[in-house]
Coordinates of N, CA and C and ligand atoms in Angstrom, one line a residue:
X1 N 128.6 77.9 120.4 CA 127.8 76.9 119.7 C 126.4 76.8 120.5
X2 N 126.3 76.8 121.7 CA 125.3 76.4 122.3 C 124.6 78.2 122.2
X3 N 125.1 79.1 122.6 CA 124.0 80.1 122.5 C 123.3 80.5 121.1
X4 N 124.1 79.8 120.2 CA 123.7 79.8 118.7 C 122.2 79.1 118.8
X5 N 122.6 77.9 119.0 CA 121.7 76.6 118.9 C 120.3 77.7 120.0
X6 N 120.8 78.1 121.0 CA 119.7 78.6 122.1 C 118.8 79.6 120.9
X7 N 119.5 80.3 119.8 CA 118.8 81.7 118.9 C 118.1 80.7 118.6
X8 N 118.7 79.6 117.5 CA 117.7 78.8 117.3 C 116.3 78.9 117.6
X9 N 116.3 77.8 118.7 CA 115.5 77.2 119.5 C 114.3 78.3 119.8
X10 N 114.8 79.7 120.7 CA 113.8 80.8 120.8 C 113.3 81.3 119.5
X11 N 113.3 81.1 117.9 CA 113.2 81.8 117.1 C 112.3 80.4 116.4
X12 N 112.4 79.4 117.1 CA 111.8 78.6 116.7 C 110.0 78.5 116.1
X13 N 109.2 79.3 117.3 CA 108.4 78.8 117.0 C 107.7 80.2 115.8
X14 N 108.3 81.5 115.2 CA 108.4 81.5 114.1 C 108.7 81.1 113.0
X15 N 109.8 80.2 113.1 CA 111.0 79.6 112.1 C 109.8 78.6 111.6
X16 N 108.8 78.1 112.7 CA 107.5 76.9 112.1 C 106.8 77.8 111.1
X17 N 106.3 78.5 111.4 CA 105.5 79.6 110.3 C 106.2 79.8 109.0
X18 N 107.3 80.2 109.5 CA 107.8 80.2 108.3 C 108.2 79.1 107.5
X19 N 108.4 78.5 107.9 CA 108.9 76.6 107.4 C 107.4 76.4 106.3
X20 N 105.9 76.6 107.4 CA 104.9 76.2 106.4 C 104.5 76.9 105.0
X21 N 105.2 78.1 105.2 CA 105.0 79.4 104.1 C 105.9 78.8 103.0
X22 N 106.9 78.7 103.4 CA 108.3 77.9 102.4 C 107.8 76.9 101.6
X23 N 107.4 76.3 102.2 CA 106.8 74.3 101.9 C 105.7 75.0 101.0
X24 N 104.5 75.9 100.9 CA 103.3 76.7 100.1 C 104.2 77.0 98.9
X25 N 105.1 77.8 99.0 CA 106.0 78.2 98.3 C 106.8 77.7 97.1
X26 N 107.4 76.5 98.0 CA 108.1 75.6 97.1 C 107.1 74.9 96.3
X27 N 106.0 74.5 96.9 CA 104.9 73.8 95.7 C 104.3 74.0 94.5
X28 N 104.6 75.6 94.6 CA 104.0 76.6 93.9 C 105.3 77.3 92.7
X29 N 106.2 76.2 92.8 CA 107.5 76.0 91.7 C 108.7 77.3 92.4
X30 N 108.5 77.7 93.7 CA 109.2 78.6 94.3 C 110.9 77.8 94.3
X31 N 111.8 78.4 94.8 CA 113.1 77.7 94.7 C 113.8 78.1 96.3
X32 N 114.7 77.3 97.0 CA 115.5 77.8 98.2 C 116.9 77.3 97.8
X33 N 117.2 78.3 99.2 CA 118.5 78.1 99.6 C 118.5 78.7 101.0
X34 N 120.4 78.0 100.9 CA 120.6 78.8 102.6 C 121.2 79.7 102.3
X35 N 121.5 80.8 103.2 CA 122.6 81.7 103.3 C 122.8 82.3 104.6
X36 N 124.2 82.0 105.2 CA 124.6 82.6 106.7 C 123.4 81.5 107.4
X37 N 122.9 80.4 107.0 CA 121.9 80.2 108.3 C 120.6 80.0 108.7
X38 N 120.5 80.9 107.0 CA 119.0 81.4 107.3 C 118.5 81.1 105.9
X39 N 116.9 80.5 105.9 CA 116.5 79.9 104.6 C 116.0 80.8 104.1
X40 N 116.8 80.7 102.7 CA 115.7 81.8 101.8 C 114.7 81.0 100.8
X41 N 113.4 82.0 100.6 CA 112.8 80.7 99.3 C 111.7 81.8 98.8
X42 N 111.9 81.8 97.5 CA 111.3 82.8 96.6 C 110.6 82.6 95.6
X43 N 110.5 83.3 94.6 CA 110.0 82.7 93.2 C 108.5 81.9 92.9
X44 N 108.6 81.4 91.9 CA 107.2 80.2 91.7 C 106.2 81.9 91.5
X45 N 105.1 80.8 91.6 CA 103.8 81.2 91.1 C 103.4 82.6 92.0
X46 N 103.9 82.2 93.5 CA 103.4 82.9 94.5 C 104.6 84.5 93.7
X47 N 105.8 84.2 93.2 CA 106.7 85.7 93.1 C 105.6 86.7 92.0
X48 N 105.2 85.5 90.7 CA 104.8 85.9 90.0 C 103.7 86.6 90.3
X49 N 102.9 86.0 91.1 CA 101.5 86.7 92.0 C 101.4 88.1 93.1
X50 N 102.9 88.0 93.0 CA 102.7 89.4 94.1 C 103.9 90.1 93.5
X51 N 104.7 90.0 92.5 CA 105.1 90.4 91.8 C 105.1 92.0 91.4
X52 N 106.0 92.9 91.2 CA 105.8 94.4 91.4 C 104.5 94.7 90.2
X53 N 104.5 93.9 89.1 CA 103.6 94.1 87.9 C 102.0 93.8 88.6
X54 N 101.7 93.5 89.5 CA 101.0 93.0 90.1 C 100.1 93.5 91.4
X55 N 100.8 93.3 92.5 CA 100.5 94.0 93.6 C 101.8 94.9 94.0
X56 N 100.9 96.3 94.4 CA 102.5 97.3 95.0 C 102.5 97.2 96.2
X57 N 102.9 96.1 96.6 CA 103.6 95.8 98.2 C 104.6 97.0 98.8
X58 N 104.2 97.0 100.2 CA 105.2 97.9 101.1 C 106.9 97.1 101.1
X59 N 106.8 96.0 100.9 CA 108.2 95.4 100.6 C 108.4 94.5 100.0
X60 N 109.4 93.4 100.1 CA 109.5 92.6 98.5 C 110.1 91.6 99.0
X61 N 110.5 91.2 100.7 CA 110.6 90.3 101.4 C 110.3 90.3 102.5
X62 N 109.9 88.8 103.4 CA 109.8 89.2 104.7 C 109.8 88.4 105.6
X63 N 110.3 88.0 106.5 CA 111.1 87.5 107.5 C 110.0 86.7 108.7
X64 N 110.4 85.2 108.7 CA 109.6 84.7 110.1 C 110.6 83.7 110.7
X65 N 111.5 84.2 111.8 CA 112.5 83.5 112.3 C 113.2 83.0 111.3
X66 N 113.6 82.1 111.3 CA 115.2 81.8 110.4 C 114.7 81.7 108.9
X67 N 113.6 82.2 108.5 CA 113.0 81.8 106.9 C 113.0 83.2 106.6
X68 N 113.3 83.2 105.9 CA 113.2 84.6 104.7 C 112.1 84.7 103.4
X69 N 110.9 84.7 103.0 CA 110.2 84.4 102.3 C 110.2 85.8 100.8
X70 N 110.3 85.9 99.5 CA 111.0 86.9 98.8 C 109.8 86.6 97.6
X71 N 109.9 87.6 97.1 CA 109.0 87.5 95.5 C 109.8 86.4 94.3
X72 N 111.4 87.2 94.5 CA 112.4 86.3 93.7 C 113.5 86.6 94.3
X73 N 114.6 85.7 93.3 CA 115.9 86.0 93.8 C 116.6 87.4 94.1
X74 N 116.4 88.2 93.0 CA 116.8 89.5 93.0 C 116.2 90.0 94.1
X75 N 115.0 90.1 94.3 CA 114.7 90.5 95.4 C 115.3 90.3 96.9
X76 N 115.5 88.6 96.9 CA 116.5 88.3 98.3 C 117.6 88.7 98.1
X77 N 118.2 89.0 97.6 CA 119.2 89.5 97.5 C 119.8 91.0 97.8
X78 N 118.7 91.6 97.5 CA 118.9 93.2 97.4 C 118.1 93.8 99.2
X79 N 117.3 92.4 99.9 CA 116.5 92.9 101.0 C 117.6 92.2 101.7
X80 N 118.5 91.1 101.4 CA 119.3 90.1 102.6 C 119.9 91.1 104.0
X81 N 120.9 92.3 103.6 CA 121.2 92.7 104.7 C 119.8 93.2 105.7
X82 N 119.1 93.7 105.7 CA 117.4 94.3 106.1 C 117.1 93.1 106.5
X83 N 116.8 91.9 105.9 CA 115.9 90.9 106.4 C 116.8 90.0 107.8
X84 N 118.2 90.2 107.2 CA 119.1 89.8 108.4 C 118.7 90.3 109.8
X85 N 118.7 91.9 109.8 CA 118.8 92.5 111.0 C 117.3 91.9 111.5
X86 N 116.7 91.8 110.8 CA 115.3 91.0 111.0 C 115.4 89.5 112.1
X87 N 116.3 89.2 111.9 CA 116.6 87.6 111.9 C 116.9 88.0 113.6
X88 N 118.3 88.8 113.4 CA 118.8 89.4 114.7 C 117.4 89.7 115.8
X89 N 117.1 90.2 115.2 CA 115.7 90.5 116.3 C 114.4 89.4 116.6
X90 N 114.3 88.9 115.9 CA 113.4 87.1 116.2 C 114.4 86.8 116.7
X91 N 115.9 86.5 116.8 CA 116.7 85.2 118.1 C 116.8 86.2 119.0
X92 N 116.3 87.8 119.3 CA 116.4 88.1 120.6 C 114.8 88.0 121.1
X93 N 113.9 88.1 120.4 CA 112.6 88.2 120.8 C 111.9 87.1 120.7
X94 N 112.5 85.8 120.2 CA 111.9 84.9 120.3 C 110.4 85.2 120.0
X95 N 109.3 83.9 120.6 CA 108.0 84.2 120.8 C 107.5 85.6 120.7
X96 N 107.7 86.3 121.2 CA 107.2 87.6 121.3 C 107.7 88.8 120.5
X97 N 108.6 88.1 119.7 CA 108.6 89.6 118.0 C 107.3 89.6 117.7
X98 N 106.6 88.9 116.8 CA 105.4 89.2 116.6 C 104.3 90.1 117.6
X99 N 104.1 89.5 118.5 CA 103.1 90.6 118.9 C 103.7 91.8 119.5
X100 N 105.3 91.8 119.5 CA 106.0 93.6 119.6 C 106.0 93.8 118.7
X101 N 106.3 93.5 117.5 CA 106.1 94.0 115.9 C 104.8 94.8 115.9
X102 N 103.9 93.7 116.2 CA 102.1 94.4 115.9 C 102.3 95.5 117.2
X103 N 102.1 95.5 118.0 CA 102.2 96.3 119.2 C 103.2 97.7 118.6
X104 N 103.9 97.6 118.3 CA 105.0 99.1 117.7 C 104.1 99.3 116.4
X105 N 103.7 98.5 115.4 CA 102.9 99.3 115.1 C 101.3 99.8 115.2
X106 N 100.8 99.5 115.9 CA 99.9 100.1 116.7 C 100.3 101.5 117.7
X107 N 101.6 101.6 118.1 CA 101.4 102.8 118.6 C 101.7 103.6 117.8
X108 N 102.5 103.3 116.5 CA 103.2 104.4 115.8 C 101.7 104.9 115.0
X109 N 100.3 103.7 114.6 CA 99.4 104.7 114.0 C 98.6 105.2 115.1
X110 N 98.4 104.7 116.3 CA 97.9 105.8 117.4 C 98.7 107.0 117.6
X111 N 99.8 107.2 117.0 CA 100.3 108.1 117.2 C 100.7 109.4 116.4
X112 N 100.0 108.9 115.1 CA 99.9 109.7 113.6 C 100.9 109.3 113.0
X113 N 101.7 108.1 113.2 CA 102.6 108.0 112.0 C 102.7 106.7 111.5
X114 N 103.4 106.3 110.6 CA 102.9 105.3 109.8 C 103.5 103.9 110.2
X115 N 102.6 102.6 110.2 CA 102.8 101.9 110.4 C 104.0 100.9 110.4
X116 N 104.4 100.6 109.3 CA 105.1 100.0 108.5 C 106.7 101.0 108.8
X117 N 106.9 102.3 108.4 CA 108.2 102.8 108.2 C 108.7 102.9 109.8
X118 N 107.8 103.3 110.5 CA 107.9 104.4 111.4 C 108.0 103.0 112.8
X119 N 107.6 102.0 112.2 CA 107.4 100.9 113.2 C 108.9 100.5 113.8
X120 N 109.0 100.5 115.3 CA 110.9 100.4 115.9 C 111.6 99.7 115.2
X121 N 111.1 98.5 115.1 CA 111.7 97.2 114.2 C 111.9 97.3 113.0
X122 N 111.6 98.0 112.0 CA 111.9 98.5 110.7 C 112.6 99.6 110.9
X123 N 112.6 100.6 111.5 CA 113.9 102.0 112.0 C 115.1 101.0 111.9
X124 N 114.9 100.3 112.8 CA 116.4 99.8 113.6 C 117.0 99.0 112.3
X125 N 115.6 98.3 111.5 CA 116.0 97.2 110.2 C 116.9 98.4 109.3
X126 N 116.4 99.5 108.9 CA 116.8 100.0 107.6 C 118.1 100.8 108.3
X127 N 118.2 101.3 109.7 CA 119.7 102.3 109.9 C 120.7 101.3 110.1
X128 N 120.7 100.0 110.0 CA 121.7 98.7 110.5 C 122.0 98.2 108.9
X129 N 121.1 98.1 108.2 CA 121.0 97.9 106.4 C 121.6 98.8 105.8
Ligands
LIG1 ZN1 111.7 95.1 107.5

């Protein structure tokens, strides 16, 4: 219980980012829930806005400490295991996922390869998924 509460706490101060994204979200006729822990919130104006008919995004959800932010439901659903392993890595990296996130990918395009796939954090997301 208590090292739970500790993931928490270190994942916290993404879990705020993501809280204000949620709250944008929900205002915008988006819908939540929980699952395992972690908040998911999708839909509304913003799904319709970034929506596959719309913009062709590199993914279709995405993760800021214990928030999961999604186009729509289908979509949380079909990214949940991926965005999980996501989650696993903010309560180990706390504060500092984001700028290793940016940091891995910056070396993977200093390095000729692509940002986004090739980035550690998305390897480890998609062979754990
Ligand atoms: Zn990912």
């Amino acid at each position: 219980m208590t090292r739970r509460l500790g993931s928490y706490a270190w994942a916290s101060p993404n879990t705020a980012i993501g809280l204000m994204l949620a709250a944008a979200v929900l205002l915008l006729g988006g819908q939540a829930r929980r699952v395992a822990g972690v908040l998911e919130v999708g839909g509304g104006l913003v799904g319709t806005w970034l929506g596959p008919a719309r913009i062709a995004l590199p993914w279709r959800a995405i993760t800021l400490g214990h928030v999961i932010l999604g186009i729509d439901a289908p979509a949380l659903e079909a990214s949940r295991a991926h965005e999980h392993v996501h989650v696993r890595q903010y309560e180990q990296w706390g504060p500092l996922f984001l700028p290793a996130y940016a940091a891995s990918s910056l070396w993977q395009l200093a390095c000729g390869r692509r940002c986004y796939r090739d980035n550690w954090f998305e390897r480890q997301a998609y062979d754990r998924s």
